[in-house]
Amino acid sequence: MSIQEANKYHAPKPTPWTLFLRYFLPWQIFRFVIINIRMTFMILKSHGRKLKPVKKK
């Protein structure tokens, strides 16, 4: 891609609301907790599975 073609495409500028949420510590803590709870449930589901042995012929 040439420089002229690259200049046609601009990265979107974040909105004021997006910037606010990026720096708002209570929101970051809330998201961190939610993501960790979801990960914990996924891990617990995978560890709780009982796999049956494969029958060999």
mmCIF file of C-alpha atoms in Angstrom:
data_model
loop_
_atom_site.group_PDB
_atom_site.id
_atom_site.type_symbol
_atom_site.label_atom_id
_atom_site.label_comp_id
_atom_site.label_asym_id
_atom_site.label_seq_id
_atom_site.Cartn_x
_atom_site.Cartn_y
_atom_site.Cartn_z
ATOM 1 C CA MET A 1 0.000 0.000 0.000
ATOM 2 C CA SER A 2 1.405 3.370 -0.968
ATOM 3 C CA ILE A 3 1.515 6.366 1.349
ATOM 4 C CA GLN A 4 -1.200 8.087 -0.681
ATOM 5 C CA GLU A 5 -3.509 5.092 -0.248
ATOM 6 C CA ALA A 6 -2.693 4.876 3.459
ATOM 7 C CA ASN A 7 -3.637 8.525 3.951
ATOM 8 C CA LYS A 8 -7.178 7.762 2.758
ATOM 9 C CA TYR A 9 -7.839 5.536 5.773
ATOM 10 C CA HIS A 10 -7.996 7.114 9.204
ATOM 11 C CA ALA A 11 -8.355 5.373 12.531
ATOM 12 C CA PRO A 12 -11.597 6.362 14.283
ATOM 13 C CA LYS A 13 -11.182 8.870 17.080
ATOM 14 C CA PRO A 14 -12.570 7.575 20.406
ATOM 15 C CA THR A 15 -15.643 9.364 21.691
ATOM 16 C CA PRO A 16 -15.531 11.270 24.981
ATOM 17 C CA TRP A 17 -17.622 8.490 26.574
ATOM 18 C CA THR A 18 -15.114 5.846 25.450
ATOM 19 C CA LEU A 19 -12.231 7.861 26.856
ATOM 20 C CA PHE A 20 -14.109 8.335 30.117
ATOM 21 C CA LEU A 21 -14.684 4.587 30.517
ATOM 22 C CA ARG A 22 -11.033 3.840 29.746
ATOM 23 C CA TYR A 23 -9.874 5.951 32.678
ATOM 24 C CA PHE A 24 -12.774 5.434 35.126
ATOM 25 C CA LEU A 25 -11.347 3.078 37.758
ATOM 26 C CA PRO A 26 -14.677 1.753 39.175
ATOM 27 C CA TRP A 27 -15.721 0.670 35.654
ATOM 28 C CA GLN A 28 -12.381 -1.080 35.126
ATOM 29 C CA ILE A 29 -12.715 -2.924 38.444
ATOM 30 C CA PHE A 30 -16.288 -3.965 37.599
ATOM 31 C CA ARG A 31 -15.246 -5.305 34.167
ATOM 32 C CA PHE A 32 -12.264 -7.102 35.731
ATOM 33 C CA VAL A 33 -14.527 -8.867 38.245
ATOM 34 C CA ILE A 34 -17.082 -9.858 35.587
ATOM 35 C CA ILE A 35 -14.412 -11.261 33.263
ATOM 36 C CA ASN A 36 -12.824 -13.225 36.111
ATOM 37 C CA ILE A 37 -16.186 -14.687 37.169
ATOM 38 C CA ARG A 38 -16.864 -15.796 33.582
ATOM 39 C CA MET A 39 -13.403 -17.359 33.311
ATOM 40 C CA THR A 40 -13.856 -19.160 36.632
ATOM 41 C CA PHE A 41 -17.156 -20.687 35.474
ATOM 42 C CA MET A 42 -15.583 -21.809 32.203
ATOM 43 C CA ILE A 43 -12.683 -23.456 34.051
ATOM 44 C CA LEU A 44 -15.005 -25.111 36.574
ATOM 45 C CA LYS A 45 -17.156 -26.502 33.753
ATOM 46 C CA SER A 46 -14.145 -27.982 32.016
ATOM 47 C CA HIS A 47 -12.689 -29.504 35.206
ATOM 48 C CA GLY A 48 -16.005 -30.976 36.303
ATOM 49 C CA ARG A 49 -16.315 -33.172 33.237
ATOM 50 C CA LYS A 50 -15.922 -36.902 33.708
ATOM 51 C CA LEU A 51 -14.378 -38.404 30.608
ATOM 52 C CA LYS A 52 -15.114 -42.022 29.858
ATOM 53 C CA PRO A 53 -12.198 -44.213 28.779
ATOM 54 C CA VAL A 54 -11.964 -44.975 25.083
ATOM 55 C CA LYS A 55 -12.778 -48.596 24.247
ATOM 56 C CA LYS A 56 -10.101 -50.265 22.161
ATOM 57 C CA LYS A 57 -11.025 -52.951 19.647
#
